[in-house]
Coordinates of C-alpha atoms in Angstrom, one line a residue:
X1 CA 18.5 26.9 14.3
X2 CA 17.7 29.5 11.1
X3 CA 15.2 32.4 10.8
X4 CA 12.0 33.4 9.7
X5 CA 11.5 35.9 7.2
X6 CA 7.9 37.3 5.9
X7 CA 7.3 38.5 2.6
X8 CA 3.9 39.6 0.9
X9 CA 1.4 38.1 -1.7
X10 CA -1.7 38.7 -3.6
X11 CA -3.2 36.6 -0.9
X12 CA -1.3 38.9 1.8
X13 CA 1.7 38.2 4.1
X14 CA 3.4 34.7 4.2
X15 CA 6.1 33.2 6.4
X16 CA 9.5 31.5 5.3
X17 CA 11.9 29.7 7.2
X18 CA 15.5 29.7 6.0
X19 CA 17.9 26.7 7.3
X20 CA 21.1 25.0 7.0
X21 CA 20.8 21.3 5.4
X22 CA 23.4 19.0 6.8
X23 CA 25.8 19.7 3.9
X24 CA 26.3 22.8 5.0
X25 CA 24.3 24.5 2.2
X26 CA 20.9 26.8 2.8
X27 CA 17.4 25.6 2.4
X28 CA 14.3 27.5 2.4
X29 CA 10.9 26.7 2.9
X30 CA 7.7 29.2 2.2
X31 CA 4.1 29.9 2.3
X32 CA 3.1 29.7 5.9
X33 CA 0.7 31.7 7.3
X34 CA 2.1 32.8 10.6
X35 CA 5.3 32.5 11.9
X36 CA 4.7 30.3 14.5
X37 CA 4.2 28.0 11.9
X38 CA 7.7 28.4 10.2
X39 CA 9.5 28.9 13.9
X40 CA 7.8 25.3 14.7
X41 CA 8.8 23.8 11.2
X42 CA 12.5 25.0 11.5
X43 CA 12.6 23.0 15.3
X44 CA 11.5 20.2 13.0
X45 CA 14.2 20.4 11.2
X46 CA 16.5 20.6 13.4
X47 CA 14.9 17.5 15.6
X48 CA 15.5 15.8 12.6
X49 CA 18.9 16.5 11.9
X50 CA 20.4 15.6 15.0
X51 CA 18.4 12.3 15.0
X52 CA 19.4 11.9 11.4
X53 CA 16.4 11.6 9.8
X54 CA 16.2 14.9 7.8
X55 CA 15.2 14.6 4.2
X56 CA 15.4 17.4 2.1
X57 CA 11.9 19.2 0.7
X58 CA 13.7 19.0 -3.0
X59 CA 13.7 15.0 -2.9
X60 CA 10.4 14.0 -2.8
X61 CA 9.8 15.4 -6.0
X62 CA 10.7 12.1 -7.6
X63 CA 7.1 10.6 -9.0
X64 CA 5.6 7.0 -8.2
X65 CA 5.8 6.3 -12.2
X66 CA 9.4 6.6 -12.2
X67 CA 10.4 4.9 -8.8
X68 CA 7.9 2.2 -9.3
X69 CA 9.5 1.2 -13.0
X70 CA 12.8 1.3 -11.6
X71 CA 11.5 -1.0 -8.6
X72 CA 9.7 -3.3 -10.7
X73 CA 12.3 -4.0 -12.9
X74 CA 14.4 -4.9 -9.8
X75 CA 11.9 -6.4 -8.0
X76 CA 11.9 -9.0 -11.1
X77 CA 15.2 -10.4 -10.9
X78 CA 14.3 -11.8 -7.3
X79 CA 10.9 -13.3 -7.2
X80 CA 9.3 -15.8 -9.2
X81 CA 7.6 -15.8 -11.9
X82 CA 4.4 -15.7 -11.1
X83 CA 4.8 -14.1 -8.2
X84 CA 6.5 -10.5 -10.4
X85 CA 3.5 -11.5 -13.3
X86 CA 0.9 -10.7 -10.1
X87 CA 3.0 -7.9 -9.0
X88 CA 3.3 -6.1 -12.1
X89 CA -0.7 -7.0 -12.5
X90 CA -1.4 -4.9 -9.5
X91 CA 1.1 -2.0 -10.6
X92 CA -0.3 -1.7 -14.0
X93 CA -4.3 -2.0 -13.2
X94 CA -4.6 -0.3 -9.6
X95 CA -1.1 1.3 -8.6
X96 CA -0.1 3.3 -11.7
X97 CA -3.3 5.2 -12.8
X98 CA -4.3 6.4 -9.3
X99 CA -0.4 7.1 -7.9
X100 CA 1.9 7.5 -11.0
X101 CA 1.9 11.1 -11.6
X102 CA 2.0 12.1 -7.1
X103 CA 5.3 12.9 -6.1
X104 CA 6.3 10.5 -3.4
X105 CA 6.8 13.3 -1.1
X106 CA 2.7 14.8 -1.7
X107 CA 1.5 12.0 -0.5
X108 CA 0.0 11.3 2.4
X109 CA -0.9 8.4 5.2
X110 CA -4.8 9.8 4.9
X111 CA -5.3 9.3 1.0
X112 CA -3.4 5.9 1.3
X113 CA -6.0 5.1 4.0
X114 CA -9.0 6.2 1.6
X115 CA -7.9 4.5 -1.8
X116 CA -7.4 1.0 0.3
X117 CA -11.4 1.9 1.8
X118 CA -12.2 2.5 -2.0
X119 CA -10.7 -0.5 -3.9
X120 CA -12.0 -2.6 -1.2
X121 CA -16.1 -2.2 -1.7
X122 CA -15.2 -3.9 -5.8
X123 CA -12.0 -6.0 -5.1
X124 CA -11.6 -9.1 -3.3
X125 CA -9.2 -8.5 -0.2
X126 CA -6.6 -10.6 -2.1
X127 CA -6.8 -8.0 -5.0
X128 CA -6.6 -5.1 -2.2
X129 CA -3.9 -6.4 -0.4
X130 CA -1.6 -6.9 -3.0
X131 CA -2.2 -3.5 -4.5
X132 CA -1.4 -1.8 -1.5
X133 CA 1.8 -4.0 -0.5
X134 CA 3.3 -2.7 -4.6
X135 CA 2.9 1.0 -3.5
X136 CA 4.0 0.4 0.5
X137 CA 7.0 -1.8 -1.4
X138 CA 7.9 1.3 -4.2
X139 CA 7.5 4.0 -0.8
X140 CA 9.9 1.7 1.1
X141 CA 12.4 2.4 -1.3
X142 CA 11.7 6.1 -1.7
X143 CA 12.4 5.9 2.2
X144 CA 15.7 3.8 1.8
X145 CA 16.8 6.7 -0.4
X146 CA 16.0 8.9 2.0
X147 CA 13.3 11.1 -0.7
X148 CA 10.6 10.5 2.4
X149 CA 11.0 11.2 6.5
X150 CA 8.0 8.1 6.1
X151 CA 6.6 5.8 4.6
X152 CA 2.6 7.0 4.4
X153 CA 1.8 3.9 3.0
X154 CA 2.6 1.9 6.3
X155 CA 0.1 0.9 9.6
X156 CA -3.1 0.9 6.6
X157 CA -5.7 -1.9 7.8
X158 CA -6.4 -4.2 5.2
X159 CA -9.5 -6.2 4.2
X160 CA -9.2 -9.5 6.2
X161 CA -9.0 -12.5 3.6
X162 CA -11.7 -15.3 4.7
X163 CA -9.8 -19.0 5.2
X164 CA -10.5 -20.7 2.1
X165 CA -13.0 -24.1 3.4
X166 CA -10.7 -26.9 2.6
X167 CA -11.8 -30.2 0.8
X168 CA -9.9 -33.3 2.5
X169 CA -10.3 -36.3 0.8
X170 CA -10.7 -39.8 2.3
X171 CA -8.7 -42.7 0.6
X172 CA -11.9 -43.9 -0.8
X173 CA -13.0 -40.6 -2.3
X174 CA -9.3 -40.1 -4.0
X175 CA -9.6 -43.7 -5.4
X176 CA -13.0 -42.7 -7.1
X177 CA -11.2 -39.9 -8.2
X178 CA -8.5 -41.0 -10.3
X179 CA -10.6 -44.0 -11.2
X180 CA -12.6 -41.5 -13.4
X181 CA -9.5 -39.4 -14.3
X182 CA -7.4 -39.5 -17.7
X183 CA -4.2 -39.7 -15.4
X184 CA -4.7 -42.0 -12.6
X185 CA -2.0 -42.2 -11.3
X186 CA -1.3 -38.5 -11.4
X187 CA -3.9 -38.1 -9.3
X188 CA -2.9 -40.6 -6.4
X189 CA 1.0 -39.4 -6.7
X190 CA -0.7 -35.4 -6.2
X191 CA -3.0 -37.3 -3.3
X192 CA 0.1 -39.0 -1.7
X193 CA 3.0 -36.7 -1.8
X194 CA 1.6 -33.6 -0.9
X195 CA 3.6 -32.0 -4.1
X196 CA 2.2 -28.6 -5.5
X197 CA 1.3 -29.2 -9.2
X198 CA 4.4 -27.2 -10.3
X199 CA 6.5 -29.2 -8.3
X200 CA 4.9 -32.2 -9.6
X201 CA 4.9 -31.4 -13.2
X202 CA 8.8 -30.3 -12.8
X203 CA 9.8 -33.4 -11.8
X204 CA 12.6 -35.1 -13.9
X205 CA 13.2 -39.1 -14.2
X206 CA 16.9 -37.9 -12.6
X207 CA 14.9 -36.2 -9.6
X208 CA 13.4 -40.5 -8.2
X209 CA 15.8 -42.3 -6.3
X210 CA 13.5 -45.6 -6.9
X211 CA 15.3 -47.8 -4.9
X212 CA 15.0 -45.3 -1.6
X213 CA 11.4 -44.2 -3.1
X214 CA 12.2 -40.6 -2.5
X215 CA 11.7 -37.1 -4.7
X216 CA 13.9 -34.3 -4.4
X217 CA 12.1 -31.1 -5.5
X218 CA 14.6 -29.2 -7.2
X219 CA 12.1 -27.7 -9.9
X220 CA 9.1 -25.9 -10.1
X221 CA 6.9 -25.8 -13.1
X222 CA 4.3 -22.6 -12.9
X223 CA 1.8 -21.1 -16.1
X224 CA 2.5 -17.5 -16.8
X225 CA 0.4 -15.7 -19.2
X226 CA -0.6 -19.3 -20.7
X227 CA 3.4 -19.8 -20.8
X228 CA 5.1 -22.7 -18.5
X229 CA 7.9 -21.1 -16.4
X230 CA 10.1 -22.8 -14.8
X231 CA 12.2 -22.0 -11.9
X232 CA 13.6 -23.4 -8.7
X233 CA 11.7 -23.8 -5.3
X234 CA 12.5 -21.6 -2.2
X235 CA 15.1 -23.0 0.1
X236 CA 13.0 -24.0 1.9
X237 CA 10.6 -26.0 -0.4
X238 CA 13.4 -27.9 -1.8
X239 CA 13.5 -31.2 -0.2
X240 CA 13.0 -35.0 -0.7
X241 CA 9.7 -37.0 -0.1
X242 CA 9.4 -40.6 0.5
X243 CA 6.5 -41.7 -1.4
X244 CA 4.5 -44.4 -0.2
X245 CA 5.3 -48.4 -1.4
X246 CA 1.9 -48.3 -3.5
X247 CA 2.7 -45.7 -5.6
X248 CA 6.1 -47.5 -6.9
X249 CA 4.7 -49.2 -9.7
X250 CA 3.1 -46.6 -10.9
X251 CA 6.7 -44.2 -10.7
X252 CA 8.4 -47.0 -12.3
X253 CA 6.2 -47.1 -15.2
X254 CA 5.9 -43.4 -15.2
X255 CA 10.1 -43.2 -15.9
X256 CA 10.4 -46.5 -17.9
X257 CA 12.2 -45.7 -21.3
X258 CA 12.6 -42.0 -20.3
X259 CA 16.5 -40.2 -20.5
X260 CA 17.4 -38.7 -16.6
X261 CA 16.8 -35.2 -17.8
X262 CA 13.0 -36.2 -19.2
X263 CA 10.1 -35.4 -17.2
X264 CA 8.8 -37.7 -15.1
X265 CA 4.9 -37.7 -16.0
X266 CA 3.5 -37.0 -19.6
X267 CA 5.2 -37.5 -22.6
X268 CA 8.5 -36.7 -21.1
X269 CA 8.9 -33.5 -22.9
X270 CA 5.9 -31.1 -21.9
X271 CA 4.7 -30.4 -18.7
X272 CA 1.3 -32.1 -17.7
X273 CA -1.5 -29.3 -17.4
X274 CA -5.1 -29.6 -15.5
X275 CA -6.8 -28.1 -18.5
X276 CA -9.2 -25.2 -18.1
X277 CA -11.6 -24.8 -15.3
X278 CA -14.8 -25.9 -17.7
X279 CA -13.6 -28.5 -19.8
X280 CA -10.0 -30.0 -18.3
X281 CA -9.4 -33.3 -17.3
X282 CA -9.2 -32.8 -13.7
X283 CA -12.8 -30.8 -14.1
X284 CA -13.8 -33.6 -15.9
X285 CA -13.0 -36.3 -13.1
X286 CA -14.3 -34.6 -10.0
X287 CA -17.6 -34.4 -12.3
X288 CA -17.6 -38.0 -12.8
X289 CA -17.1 -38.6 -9.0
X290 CA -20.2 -36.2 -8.2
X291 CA -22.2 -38.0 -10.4
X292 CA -21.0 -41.5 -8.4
X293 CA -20.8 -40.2 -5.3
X294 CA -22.8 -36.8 -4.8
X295 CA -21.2 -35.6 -1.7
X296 CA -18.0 -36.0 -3.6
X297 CA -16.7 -32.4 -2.8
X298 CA -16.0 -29.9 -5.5
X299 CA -12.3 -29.6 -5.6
X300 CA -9.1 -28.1 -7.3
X301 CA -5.8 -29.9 -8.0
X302 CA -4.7 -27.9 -4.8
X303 CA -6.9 -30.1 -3.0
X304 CA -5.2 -33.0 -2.9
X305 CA -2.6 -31.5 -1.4
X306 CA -4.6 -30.5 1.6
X307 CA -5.7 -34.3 1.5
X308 CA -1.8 -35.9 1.4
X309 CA -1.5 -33.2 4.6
X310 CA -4.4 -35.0 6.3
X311 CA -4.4 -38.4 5.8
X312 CA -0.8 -38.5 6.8
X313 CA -2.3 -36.6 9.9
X314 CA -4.3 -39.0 10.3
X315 CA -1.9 -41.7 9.4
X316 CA -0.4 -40.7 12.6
X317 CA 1.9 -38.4 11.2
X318 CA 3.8 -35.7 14.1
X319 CA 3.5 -32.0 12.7
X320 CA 7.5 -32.4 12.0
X321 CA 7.2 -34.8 9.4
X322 CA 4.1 -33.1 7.8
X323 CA 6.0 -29.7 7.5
X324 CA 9.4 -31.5 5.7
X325 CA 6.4 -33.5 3.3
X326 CA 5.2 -30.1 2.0
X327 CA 8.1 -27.6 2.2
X328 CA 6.6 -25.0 5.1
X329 CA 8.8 -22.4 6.2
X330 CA 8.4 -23.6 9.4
X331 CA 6.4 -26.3 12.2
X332 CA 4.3 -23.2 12.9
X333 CA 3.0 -22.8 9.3
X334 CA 2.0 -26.4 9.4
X335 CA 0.0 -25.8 12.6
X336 CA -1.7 -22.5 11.6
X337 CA -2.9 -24.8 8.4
X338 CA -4.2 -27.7 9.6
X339 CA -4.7 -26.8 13.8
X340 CA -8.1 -28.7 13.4
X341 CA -6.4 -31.5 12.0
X342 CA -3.9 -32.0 14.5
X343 CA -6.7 -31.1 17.3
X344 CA -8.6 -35.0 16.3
X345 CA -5.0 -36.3 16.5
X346 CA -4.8 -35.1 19.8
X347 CA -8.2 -36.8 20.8
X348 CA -6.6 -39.9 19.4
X349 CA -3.5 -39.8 21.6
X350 CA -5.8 -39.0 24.8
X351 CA -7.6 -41.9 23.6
X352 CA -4.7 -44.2 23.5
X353 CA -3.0 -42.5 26.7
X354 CA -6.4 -44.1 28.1
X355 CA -6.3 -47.5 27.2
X356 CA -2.4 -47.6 27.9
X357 CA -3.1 -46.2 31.4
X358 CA -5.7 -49.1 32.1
X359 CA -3.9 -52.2 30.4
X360 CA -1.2 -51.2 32.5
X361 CA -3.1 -50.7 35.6
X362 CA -4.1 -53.9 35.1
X363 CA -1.6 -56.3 35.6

């Protein structure tokens, strides 16, 4: 199991423990006050080597500065763009000045605990939460290479985000909408489809089968730093979407005279913007509807994908079919979003269970 030793300081006597580490080779540990105290952290060590979990004292010396480069410069070759732009964000304002210079091995589940507290009372929970998952991310591979026993960053309650109120348009209000916009029919297609705007804006003329009126969503077109980027969409976002019959014309036009590999709205060459959130286009049209209309909502571009989810909803539209129309990970995800959505669709089917039941009855 090892022994205990006691040697003296200026402070008086002190306790070491003195071990074999799985290799064979001896380890010591000081400074404890009694020897209970090193008797009961050698049985720790030996718990832990015959569940396999030891980790040595010397390898937690490595600092969150140097693991958290390392695992930012691998965490970049397999996320997106924007997704590493608002990781490295987080690492650079919140992570790195508070946790660079601690050896992962100093720190503890306590502190973790009281820096999240902290950063909550000025940052919104979105801010919070993704701070926190950089630093439990960077532990988690301080724990893989076995330079922690744990990851003290782990089983830390966050800030709860409040749901974001949706806006859902009705077919009326989205017709006022792109009446008053610079790119009408931009508007409808976002309205329509259900497309994010990067998967909208990275759509190619090659990417419209016209004659079966479907997209496939191979592309997606994000701003980074004021820079487009453009990638490819997670499995599961890559999919076709039949548009609607009324939006045809409108596509048709959008890819006459256009090469395949052109893109399929703007000039064919740069990739359509919404402008900034004072003066854009987009700003500029829900304006105009507030002044027609002025319980026209106050909306973002990411609206009107909320708006394709509920008037296919309400189109009649099974939970299925809306989950393959925006790319969810899964039926659930599409539930979770729009429960209240699907809860006046189920008032409509009790409805029409009714009025089947009786015509029935009645013959």
């Amino acid at each position: 199991m090892g022994s205990t030793y006691s040697y003296e300081t200026k402070a008086g006597k002190r306790w070491e423990a003195r071990y074999r580490k799985p290799d064979g080779k001896t380890a010591r540990k000081g400074g404890f006050h009694t020897k209970r105290e090193a008797t009961a952290y050698l049985a720790t060590v030996e718990v832990s080597k015959l569940t396999g979990s030891y980790v040595a004292p010397s390898a937690g010396v490595a600092t969150i500065e140097t693991l958290g480069t390392d695992w930012l410069a691998a965490h970049q070759a397999t996320v997106k763009a924007s997704t590493f732009h608002s990781d490295e964000s987080a690492w650079r304002i919140h992570v790195q000045p508070k946790w660079g210079s601690r050896k992962v091995g100093s720190i503890r589940h306590g502190e973790v605990v009281a820096w999240v507290a902290e950063l909550a009372k000025a940052k919104s929970p979105t801010t919070v939460t993704r701070a926190h998952g950089v630093l439990a991310a960077i532990l988690d591979t301080a724990l893989r290479d076995r330079r922690i026993s744990s990851n003290p960053a782990r089983d830390v309650k966050l800030p709860r985000r409040q749901s974001a109120t949706r806006s859902y348009l009705t077919h009326a209000q989205v017709e006022l909408l792109a009446e008053g916009s610079k790119h009408p029919d931009f508007v409808r297609f976002l309205a329509y489809t259900g497309l994010r705007w990067g998967e909208a804006t990275g759509l190619r003329v090659r990417h419209v089968d016209q004659t079966k009126r479907r997209l496939f969503i191979e592309e997606n077109a994000v701003v980074v730093n004021g820079h487009v980027k453009v990638g490819t969409p997670k499995t599961h976002e890559r999919r076709s979407v039949v548009y609607p019959s009324f939006l045809a014309p409108a596509i048709a036009e959008a890819a006459e005279d256009k090469k395949p590999g052109d893109l399929l709205w703007g000039d064919g060459t740069t990739h359509l913007r919404p402008g900034n959130a004072k003066s854009g286009w987009f700003v500029g049209a829900v304006r105009r509807a507030q002044d027609a209309d002025p319980g026209f909502p106050r909306i973002t571009p990411h609206d009107l994908r909320h708006t394709a989810a509920s008037l296919a909803i309400s189109a009649g539209a099974n939970v299925k079919a809306v989950q393959r129309m925006l790319g969810h990970a899964s039926a659930a995800m599409t539930l979770d979003r729009y429960s209240g959505l699907f809860a006046d669709d189920l008032e409509t089917v009790a409805t029409a269970l009714d009025d089947q039941r009786s015509e029935q009855l009645q013959r």
